[in-house]
Amino acid sequence: MPDLRDFIAEFKGETYRVKKPVSPRFEAAAVIRRLEKRFIVYLEKVKGFSMPVVAGVCATRRRLFEALKIRGGTWEFYSRLTEALTNPSKCKVAGEGLVKEVSEKPDLSRLPVLTFYGRDGGPYLTASIIAARSLNGEVENVSIHRLMVLDRRRLAVRLVPRHLYRLWREAREKGKPLDVAISVGVHPAVLLAASSPAPFGTSEYDVANRLMGGKLKLVECEAVEAYAPAEAEIVLEGRILPDVEVDEGPFTDATGTYDLVRRQPVIEVLRVTHRRNPVYQTILPAGLEHRLLMGIGYEAKIWSSVRGVVPEVGGVNLTFGGCGWLHAVVSIGKQREGDGKNAVMAAFAGHPSLKHVVVVDLDIDVYNLEEVEWALATRFQGDRDLVVLREARGSSLDPSVSPRTGLTTKLGFDATRPLNLPEESFRKAEIPEAEKACRKILG
Ligand code: MN
């Protein structure tokens, strides 16, 4: 079955192996931030630990496409993800798995958990996927949550009021803890599925399994009732306690700003299993990988939604500067006047946290923000092409949203060219045979 190690091995040429010892406090984060745009970052020696650290595995679109063996590019990626979300396929449960090679008493001080930013409340696990089942066993959920290390056996877990929160609350109402399997070091398809917009009731393991062509195998935990990928690097078996809350935070959110300190539940770790010589995986908060993983599933939703109202959609980009969450650029094949504005509304419907969206024609590359700005400069008129939605529900991540009301103003920029004016006045000027000339003259 494909796992994290196989995946990293495929990208030897773009893995940067740092051989010098690196401190887990800030130094590692600084190195990851410097390198993750171009490389998978492999820290061989983290001071005080025997385990290597890997980061940035899913920091580029191309690597995510490779993880799903996609050859056709973005369009194929969105349709594969959409298809997997609607047709998840049940994972097989294996009796044995590499993650069971070593089984030991919990000691979180042996994991090279990094401290990232200056005001972060402590060391945090950030690439940890948490799997849990409802008490009746009918619903399984798998999602990524930041975990703050409290001591050798306990973690504070940030539970936004979504699916895992709902399972925990249901258990708490009966006075019971919620069993969880926390996996660290998994194949990118599992990370992608765990951060995708699957509805409550769909197991993200099954979404991952569909994405992996039926190759994801799970194993049952030893100390708790939960399942983990059979070839994860490390699994922390634990339970979210019903009745303990601690201060969690501050911590750097996808926005790159500090999230506040909140009272959050505690996970007690009961057992740790891992592969021999495990690799610890992490994700730099607010980095490329974090924003890409958070956003790309919602790009697929925007893509589906916009395709419902205009005949042709080129690309969707939840931009890095927009935190992979708040700003989108969508390109469409405009056929009638008004298509751009309909696309704006569909984009907002596809991703309710979206704040600003720019709609452009197909000749604009949605990943090239200079081109997007050029389209705004040459095709957009504020009085005619701007859509303003006052007092809509905003993203809780956006620090400019009033925490009292949760309301925001959304803007849609229709930067498609008007169809009642001559096409040639909006066309990009081209230098004939430019590439060829440059090759000939500059080599
Ligand atoms: Mn879910």
Short mmCIF file of C-alpha atoms and ligand atoms in Angstrom, two decimals:
data_model
loop_
_atom_site.label_atom_id
_atom_site.label_comp_id
_atom_site.label_asym_id
_atom_site.label_seq_id
_atom_site.Cartn_x
_atom_site.Cartn_y
_atom_site.Cartn_z
CA MET A 1 0.00 0.00 0.00
CA PRO A 2 1.32 3.48 -0.82
CA ASP A 3 2.63 5.31 2.24
CA LEU A 4 4.52 8.46 3.16
CA ARG A 5 7.95 6.87 2.72
CA ASP A 6 7.25 5.62 -0.78
CA PHE A 7 5.92 9.02 -1.68
CA ILE A 8 8.97 10.90 -0.38
CA ALA A 9 11.25 8.41 -2.14
CA GLU A 10 9.61 9.32 -5.46
CA PHE A 11 10.75 12.91 -4.93
CA LYS A 12 14.41 12.40 -4.03
CA GLY A 13 15.39 15.14 -6.46
CA GLU A 14 13.20 17.68 -4.72
CA THR A 15 13.91 16.66 -1.14
CA TYR A 16 16.30 18.89 0.79
CA ARG A 17 18.04 16.84 3.46
CA VAL A 18 19.31 19.05 6.27
CA LYS A 19 22.18 17.24 7.95
CA LYS A 20 23.20 19.85 10.54
CA PRO A 21 21.41 19.67 13.90
CA VAL A 22 18.40 21.96 14.11
CA SER A 23 16.60 23.17 17.24
CA PRO A 24 12.91 22.17 17.44
CA ARG A 25 12.23 25.64 18.82
CA PHE A 26 11.97 28.17 15.96
CA GLU A 27 15.07 27.01 14.00
CA ALA A 28 13.24 24.12 12.35
CA ALA A 29 10.29 26.37 11.50
CA ALA A 30 12.59 28.97 9.96
CA VAL A 31 14.33 26.36 7.81
CA ILE A 32 11.02 24.84 6.68
CA ARG A 33 9.66 28.26 5.78
CA ARG A 34 12.75 29.05 3.72
CA LEU A 35 12.72 25.77 1.82
CA GLU A 36 9.14 24.55 1.44
CA LYS A 37 8.39 26.51 -1.72
CA ARG A 38 10.85 24.33 -3.61
CA PHE A 39 11.54 21.26 -1.52
CA ILE A 40 10.23 18.55 0.73
CA VAL A 41 12.20 19.39 3.87
CA TYR A 42 13.85 16.48 5.66
CA LEU A 43 15.54 17.39 8.95
CA GLU A 44 17.84 14.50 9.79
CA LYS A 45 18.87 15.72 13.24
CA VAL A 46 16.57 17.61 15.52
CA LYS A 47 18.39 18.56 18.72
CA GLY A 48 17.40 16.30 21.59
CA PHE A 49 15.58 13.72 19.46
CA SER A 50 16.41 10.59 17.55
CA MET A 51 13.58 10.88 15.02
CA PRO A 52 13.92 12.81 11.75
CA VAL A 53 11.28 15.40 10.81
CA VAL A 54 9.69 15.83 7.39
CA ALA A 55 7.69 18.89 6.28
CA GLY A 56 6.32 20.44 3.13
CA VAL A 57 5.34 17.10 1.57
CA CYS A 58 2.06 18.55 0.21
CA ALA A 59 3.32 22.08 -0.38
CA THR A 60 2.87 22.10 -4.17
CA ARG A 61 -0.11 21.35 -6.37
CA ARG A 62 2.04 19.19 -8.58
CA ARG A 63 2.96 16.85 -5.72
CA LEU A 64 -0.68 16.56 -4.66
CA PHE A 65 -1.57 15.64 -8.25
CA GLU A 66 1.24 13.07 -8.27
CA ALA A 67 -0.10 11.60 -5.04
CA LEU A 68 -3.32 10.79 -6.89
CA LYS A 69 -1.49 9.77 -10.10
CA ILE A 70 -3.15 12.58 -11.98
CA ARG A 71 -1.88 13.25 -15.46
CA GLY A 72 -4.44 15.73 -16.77
CA GLY A 73 -3.90 18.63 -14.34
CA THR A 74 -6.27 20.70 -12.24
CA TRP A 75 -9.50 19.80 -13.98
CA GLU A 76 -8.88 16.08 -13.46
CA PHE A 77 -7.88 16.70 -9.84
CA TYR A 78 -11.12 18.51 -9.03
CA SER A 79 -13.26 15.86 -10.69
CA ARG A 80 -11.39 13.03 -8.93
CA LEU A 81 -11.80 14.69 -5.55
CA THR A 82 -15.47 15.50 -6.18
CA GLU A 83 -16.04 11.92 -7.33
CA ALA A 84 -14.32 10.48 -4.23
CA LEU A 85 -16.41 12.67 -1.94
CA THR A 86 -19.64 11.42 -3.52
CA ASN A 87 -18.52 7.77 -3.91
CA PRO A 88 -16.27 6.92 -0.97
CA SER A 89 -15.18 3.30 -0.87
CA LYS A 90 -14.99 1.31 2.33
CA CYS A 91 -11.46 0.62 3.61
CA LYS A 92 -10.31 -2.90 4.33
CA VAL A 93 -9.22 -3.61 7.89
CA ALA A 94 -6.00 -5.62 8.03
CA GLY A 95 -4.89 -7.80 10.94
CA GLU A 96 -1.36 -6.47 10.85
CA GLY A 97 0.34 -3.29 9.75
CA LEU A 98 3.80 -1.76 9.81
CA VAL A 99 2.61 0.82 12.31
CA LYS A 100 2.42 -2.01 14.84
CA GLU A 101 6.11 -2.89 14.57
CA VAL A 102 6.76 -1.16 17.88
CA SER A 103 4.20 -0.72 20.64
CA GLU A 104 5.05 1.15 23.81
CA LYS A 105 3.85 3.20 26.76
CA PRO A 106 3.12 6.79 25.85
CA ASP A 107 5.91 9.33 26.17
CA LEU A 108 5.27 12.42 24.10
CA SER A 109 8.65 13.86 25.07
CA ARG A 110 10.24 11.46 22.58
CA LEU A 111 8.48 13.05 19.61
CA PRO A 112 10.29 15.98 17.94
CA VAL A 113 7.28 18.27 18.21
CA LEU A 114 8.17 21.74 16.94
CA THR A 115 7.52 25.19 18.34
CA PHE A 116 6.91 27.43 15.33
CA TYR A 117 6.24 31.12 16.01
CA GLY A 118 7.37 33.54 18.71
CA ARG A 119 4.13 33.74 20.65
CA ASP A 120 2.87 30.17 20.16
CA GLY A 121 1.75 28.62 23.43
CA GLY A 122 4.10 25.64 23.14
CA PRO A 123 5.12 22.77 20.87
CA TYR A 124 2.34 21.67 18.52
CA LEU A 125 1.61 18.62 16.39
CA THR A 126 0.19 19.99 13.14
CA ALA A 127 0.06 17.05 10.70
CA SER A 128 -1.94 14.87 13.06
CA ILE A 129 -5.03 13.23 11.62
CA ILE A 130 -7.58 12.25 14.22
CA ALA A 131 -9.99 9.37 13.59
CA ALA A 132 -12.97 8.70 15.83
CA ARG A 133 -16.26 6.82 15.73
CA SER A 134 -19.61 7.66 17.23
CA LEU A 135 -20.42 5.57 20.34
CA ASN A 136 -22.80 3.39 18.31
CA GLY A 137 -20.04 2.85 15.73
CA GLU A 138 -22.16 4.14 12.85
CA VAL A 139 -20.29 7.33 12.02
CA GLU A 140 -16.54 7.68 11.52
CA ASN A 141 -14.75 10.97 11.11
CA VAL A 142 -11.15 11.74 10.19
CA SER A 143 -9.86 15.31 10.41
CA ILE A 144 -6.70 17.31 11.05
CA HIS A 145 -6.42 19.15 14.36
CA ARG A 146 -3.61 21.03 15.98
CA LEU A 147 -2.48 19.45 19.23
CA MET A 148 -0.58 21.26 21.95
CA VAL A 149 1.70 19.09 24.06
CA LEU A 150 0.84 19.49 27.76
CA ASP A 151 3.07 16.80 29.26
CA ARG A 152 4.28 13.26 28.53
CA ARG A 153 0.77 11.84 28.18
CA ARG A 154 -1.61 14.69 27.49
CA LEU A 155 -2.45 16.94 24.57
CA ALA A 156 -4.82 19.90 24.25
CA VAL A 157 -6.91 19.56 21.10
CA ARG A 158 -8.45 22.47 19.20
CA LEU A 159 -11.96 21.36 18.26
CA VAL A 160 -13.69 23.80 15.94
CA PRO A 161 -17.44 23.09 16.13
CA ARG A 162 -17.45 20.63 13.23
CA HIS A 163 -17.56 16.86 12.94
CA LEU A 164 -15.09 15.65 15.58
CA TYR A 165 -16.50 18.22 17.99
CA ARG A 166 -19.97 16.79 17.39
CA LEU A 167 -18.79 13.21 18.11
CA TRP A 168 -17.02 14.37 21.27
CA ARG A 169 -20.07 16.32 22.46
CA GLU A 170 -22.34 13.31 21.90
CA ALA A 171 -19.98 11.13 23.98
CA ARG A 172 -19.72 13.82 26.66
CA GLU A 173 -23.50 13.98 27.00
CA LYS A 174 -23.33 10.33 28.08
CA GLY A 175 -20.41 11.11 30.40
CA LYS A 176 -18.00 9.06 28.25
CA PRO A 177 -14.60 9.83 26.71
CA LEU A 178 -14.24 9.67 22.91
CA ASP A 179 -11.66 7.16 21.66
CA VAL A 180 -9.30 8.51 19.00
CA ALA A 181 -6.46 7.29 16.80
CA ILE A 182 -4.01 10.12 16.08
CA SER A 183 -1.86 9.26 13.07
CA VAL A 184 1.31 11.14 12.19
CA GLY A 185 3.11 10.46 8.91
CA VAL A 186 0.58 9.34 6.31
CA HIS A 187 0.29 9.30 2.53
CA PRO A 188 -0.69 12.71 1.06
CA ALA A 189 -4.04 11.29 -0.16
CA VAL A 190 -5.00 10.68 3.48
CA LEU A 191 -4.02 14.22 4.49
CA LEU A 192 -5.96 15.55 1.51
CA ALA A 193 -9.09 13.53 2.33
CA ALA A 194 -8.89 14.52 6.01
CA SER A 195 -8.90 18.20 5.03
CA SER A 196 -11.58 17.86 2.33
CA PRO A 197 -15.18 19.06 2.68
CA ALA A 198 -16.76 15.62 3.25
CA PRO A 199 -20.21 15.80 4.88
CA PHE A 200 -20.83 14.48 8.41
CA GLY A 201 -21.37 10.73 8.17
CA THR A 202 -18.77 10.21 5.44
CA SER A 203 -15.52 8.66 6.66
CA GLU A 204 -12.60 10.57 5.21
CA TYR A 205 -10.64 7.27 5.29
CA ASP A 206 -13.10 5.98 2.70
CA VAL A 207 -12.62 9.13 0.63
CA ALA A 208 -8.84 8.58 0.81
CA ASN A 209 -9.30 4.94 -0.13
CA ARG A 210 -11.26 5.96 -3.23
CA LEU A 211 -8.53 8.47 -4.13
CA MET A 212 -5.90 5.74 -3.70
CA GLY A 213 -7.70 3.22 -5.89
CA GLY A 214 -8.77 0.99 -2.98
CA LYS A 215 -5.26 0.64 -1.54
CA LEU A 216 -5.71 2.20 1.90
CA LYS A 217 -5.68 -0.40 4.66
CA LEU A 218 -6.54 0.28 8.28
CA VAL A 219 -5.62 -1.46 11.51
CA GLU A 220 -7.54 -1.54 14.73
CA CYS A 221 -5.95 0.19 17.69
CA GLU A 222 -4.85 -1.81 20.73
CA ALA A 223 -5.96 0.36 23.62
CA VAL A 224 -8.96 2.17 22.12
CA GLU A 225 -11.78 1.59 19.68
CA ALA A 226 -10.49 3.43 16.63
CA TYR A 227 -8.71 2.74 13.35
CA ALA A 228 -5.47 4.04 11.88
CA PRO A 229 -3.76 3.65 8.49
CA ALA A 230 -1.80 0.38 8.65
CA GLU A 231 1.33 2.07 7.34
CA ALA A 232 1.25 5.33 9.25
CA GLU A 233 4.59 6.26 10.82
CA ILE A 234 3.26 6.86 14.33
CA VAL A 235 -0.13 6.34 15.99
CA LEU A 236 -1.08 7.85 19.33
CA GLU A 237 -4.00 5.93 20.77
CA GLY A 238 -5.98 8.04 23.16
CA ARG A 239 -9.28 9.46 24.27
CA ILE A 240 -10.73 12.93 24.44
CA LEU A 241 -11.82 13.36 28.02
CA PRO A 242 -15.42 14.45 28.62
CA ASP A 243 -14.81 16.72 31.57
CA VAL A 244 -11.39 18.42 31.37
CA GLU A 245 -10.59 21.67 29.61
CA VAL A 246 -7.34 23.64 29.55
CA ASP A 247 -6.03 26.85 27.98
CA GLU A 248 -5.08 26.12 24.38
CA GLY A 249 -3.00 28.65 22.44
CA PRO A 250 -2.02 31.15 21.37
CA PHE A 251 -1.26 29.52 18.05
CA THR A 252 -0.64 30.76 14.53
CA ASP A 253 -3.64 30.16 12.29
CA ALA A 254 -3.80 29.81 8.50
CA THR A 255 -4.08 33.59 8.38
CA GLY A 256 -0.56 33.97 9.77
CA THR A 257 -1.97 35.83 12.79
CA TYR A 258 -2.20 34.51 16.34
CA ASP A 259 -5.41 32.78 17.29
CA LEU A 260 -6.62 33.48 20.80
CA VAL A 261 -6.34 31.32 23.89
CA ARG A 262 -9.48 29.22 24.43
CA ARG A 263 -10.60 26.56 26.87
CA GLN A 264 -10.29 23.33 24.89
CA PRO A 265 -10.58 19.58 25.63
CA VAL A 266 -7.72 17.29 26.61
CA ILE A 267 -6.61 14.03 25.01
CA GLU A 268 -5.09 11.42 27.25
CA VAL A 269 -2.70 9.17 25.30
CA LEU A 270 -2.85 5.51 26.37
CA ARG A 271 -0.60 3.76 23.90
CA VAL A 272 1.88 4.61 21.15
CA THR A 273 2.64 2.37 18.20
CA HIS A 274 5.08 3.18 15.43
CA ARG A 275 7.14 1.79 12.62
CA ARG A 276 10.78 1.00 13.17
CA ASN A 277 12.82 4.21 12.74
CA PRO A 278 9.74 6.37 12.33
CA VAL A 279 9.66 9.71 10.55
CA TYR A 280 7.78 12.50 12.28
CA GLN A 281 5.71 14.60 9.89
CA THR A 282 4.81 18.23 10.47
CA ILE A 283 3.14 21.12 8.64
CA LEU A 284 4.31 24.72 9.04
CA PRO A 285 1.30 26.76 10.22
CA ALA A 286 0.32 29.45 7.69
CA GLY A 287 2.85 28.01 5.24
CA LEU A 288 2.27 26.89 1.66
CA GLU A 289 1.36 23.34 2.63
CA HIS A 290 -1.11 24.38 5.32
CA ARG A 291 -2.93 26.82 3.02
CA LEU A 292 -2.91 24.48 0.04
CA LEU A 293 -4.32 21.53 2.01
CA MET A 294 -6.96 23.71 3.60
CA GLY A 295 -8.02 25.35 0.38
CA ILE A 296 -7.76 22.83 -2.41
CA GLY A 297 -10.84 20.81 -1.44
CA TYR A 298 -12.83 24.03 -1.44
CA GLU A 299 -11.41 24.97 -4.83
CA ALA A 300 -13.06 21.78 -6.07
CA LYS A 301 -16.34 22.89 -4.50
CA ILE A 302 -16.10 26.34 -6.10
CA TRP A 303 -15.26 24.68 -9.40
CA SER A 304 -18.36 22.44 -9.23
CA SER A 305 -20.58 25.30 -8.14
CA VAL A 306 -19.44 27.72 -10.87
CA ARG A 307 -19.73 24.98 -13.49
CA GLY A 308 -23.42 24.83 -12.62
CA VAL A 309 -24.01 28.40 -13.86
CA VAL A 310 -21.52 29.03 -16.68
CA PRO A 311 -20.67 26.58 -19.47
CA GLU A 312 -16.90 26.54 -19.05
CA VAL A 313 -14.64 26.96 -16.01
CA GLY A 314 -10.87 27.16 -16.50
CA GLY A 315 -9.14 27.26 -13.13
CA VAL A 316 -9.80 28.14 -9.51
CA ASN A 317 -7.12 29.48 -7.20
CA LEU A 318 -7.65 30.06 -3.49
CA THR A 319 -4.60 32.30 -3.36
CA PHE A 320 -1.71 32.01 -0.93
CA GLY A 321 -1.97 35.71 -0.04
CA GLY A 322 -5.66 35.18 0.69
CA CYS A 323 -4.56 32.50 3.23
CA GLY A 324 -5.73 29.67 0.93
CA TRP A 325 -9.20 30.45 2.25
CA LEU A 326 -10.50 34.01 1.86
CA HIS A 327 -9.59 35.02 -1.73
CA ALA A 328 -10.36 33.18 -4.96
CA VAL A 329 -9.62 33.76 -8.61
CA VAL A 330 -11.85 31.89 -11.07
CA SER A 331 -11.51 31.84 -14.85
CA ILE A 332 -14.55 31.26 -17.04
CA GLY A 333 -15.40 31.02 -20.73
CA LYS A 334 -17.84 33.92 -20.82
CA GLN A 335 -20.57 33.53 -23.41
CA ARG A 336 -23.15 36.11 -22.40
CA GLU A 337 -23.10 39.39 -20.55
CA GLY A 338 -23.73 38.69 -16.87
CA ASP A 339 -21.92 35.33 -16.77
CA GLY A 340 -19.16 36.91 -14.69
CA LYS A 341 -21.57 38.06 -11.99
CA ASN A 342 -23.34 34.69 -11.91
CA ALA A 343 -19.91 33.08 -11.47
CA VAL A 344 -19.24 35.45 -8.55
CA MET A 345 -22.42 34.32 -6.81
CA ALA A 346 -21.77 30.65 -7.49
CA ALA A 347 -18.24 30.96 -6.06
CA PHE A 348 -19.66 32.40 -2.83
CA ALA A 349 -22.22 29.58 -2.71
CA GLY A 350 -19.48 26.94 -3.20
CA HIS A 351 -17.29 28.23 -0.36
CA PRO A 352 -19.21 30.17 2.31
CA SER A 353 -16.00 31.45 3.97
CA LEU A 354 -14.94 33.21 0.77
CA LYS A 355 -14.55 36.98 1.17
CA HIS A 356 -13.28 38.33 -2.17
CA VAL A 357 -13.49 36.68 -5.58
CA VAL A 358 -12.09 37.85 -8.91
CA VAL A 359 -13.61 36.33 -12.06
CA VAL A 360 -11.46 36.50 -15.19
CA ASP A 361 -11.55 35.22 -18.78
CA LEU A 362 -9.84 32.01 -19.86
CA ASP A 363 -6.81 33.84 -21.30
CA ILE A 364 -5.80 34.83 -17.75
CA ASP A 365 -3.74 32.37 -15.71
CA VAL A 366 -5.44 32.21 -12.30
CA TYR A 367 -2.12 31.26 -10.63
CA ASN A 368 -0.33 34.31 -12.04
CA LEU A 369 -1.45 37.18 -9.83
CA GLU A 370 0.23 39.79 -12.05
CA GLU A 371 -2.01 38.67 -14.88
CA VAL A 372 -5.02 38.79 -12.58
CA GLU A 373 -4.15 42.34 -11.60
CA TRP A 374 -3.70 43.16 -15.30
CA ALA A 375 -7.23 41.90 -15.97
CA LEU A 376 -8.51 44.16 -13.16
CA ALA A 377 -6.57 47.08 -14.61
CA THR A 378 -7.78 46.66 -18.20
CA ARG A 379 -11.20 44.95 -18.03
CA PHE A 380 -12.84 46.04 -14.79
CA GLN A 381 -14.99 49.11 -13.96
CA GLY A 382 -15.94 49.60 -10.31
CA ASP A 383 -19.44 50.99 -10.90
CA ARG A 384 -20.42 48.29 -13.37
CA ASP A 385 -18.47 45.15 -12.41
CA LEU A 386 -18.31 45.13 -8.63
CA VAL A 387 -20.69 42.96 -6.59
CA VAL A 388 -21.06 44.07 -2.96
CA LEU A 389 -22.73 41.81 -0.41
CA ARG A 390 -23.09 43.55 2.92
CA GLU A 391 -23.54 41.77 6.24
CA ALA A 392 -22.99 38.24 5.03
CA ARG A 393 -21.65 35.60 7.41
CA GLY A 394 -17.87 35.80 7.41
CA SER A 395 -15.02 33.44 8.19
CA SER A 396 -14.16 33.12 11.87
CA LEU A 397 -10.50 33.11 10.77
CA ASP A 398 -10.66 36.67 9.44
CA PRO A 399 -9.52 39.04 12.22
CA SER A 400 -11.35 41.94 10.52
CA VAL A 401 -14.72 40.22 10.94
CA SER A 402 -16.56 41.61 13.95
CA PRO A 403 -16.41 38.86 16.60
CA ARG A 404 -19.66 40.22 18.05
CA THR A 405 -21.77 39.79 14.89
CA GLY A 406 -19.62 37.46 12.73
CA LEU A 407 -20.68 39.56 9.74
CA THR A 408 -18.53 40.59 6.81
CA THR A 409 -18.73 42.41 3.50
CA LYS A 410 -18.06 40.21 0.49
CA LEU A 411 -16.83 41.62 -2.81
CA GLY A 412 -16.98 40.04 -6.24
CA PHE A 413 -14.86 41.54 -9.03
CA ASP A 414 -16.12 40.69 -12.50
CA ALA A 415 -12.91 41.27 -14.49
CA THR A 416 -14.16 39.52 -17.62
CA ARG A 417 -14.11 41.68 -20.72
CA PRO A 418 -17.42 43.28 -21.71
CA LEU A 419 -18.90 41.59 -24.77
CA ASN A 420 -20.40 44.77 -26.25
CA LEU A 421 -16.96 46.27 -26.94
CA PRO A 422 -14.55 45.06 -29.63
CA GLU A 423 -12.56 42.01 -28.55
CA GLU A 424 -9.29 43.30 -30.02
CA SER A 425 -9.11 46.23 -27.61
CA PHE A 426 -8.76 43.72 -24.71
CA ARG A 427 -6.49 41.21 -26.38
CA LYS A 428 -2.98 40.64 -25.04
CA ALA A 429 -0.41 41.93 -27.51
CA GLU A 430 1.87 39.11 -28.63
CA ILE A 431 5.39 39.16 -29.99
CA PRO A 432 5.40 36.59 -32.82
CA GLU A 433 7.75 33.64 -32.25
CA ALA A 434 9.01 35.24 -29.01
CA GLU A 435 10.15 31.96 -27.44
CA LYS A 436 11.99 30.87 -30.55
CA ALA A 437 13.72 34.24 -30.93
CA CYS A 438 14.88 34.21 -27.31
CA ARG A 439 16.22 30.68 -27.62
CA LYS A 440 18.12 31.60 -30.76
CA ILE A 441 19.59 34.81 -29.40
CA LEU A 442 20.03 34.13 -25.71
CA GLY A 443 20.60 30.39 -25.79
MN MN B 1 -15.81 14.93 8.50
#
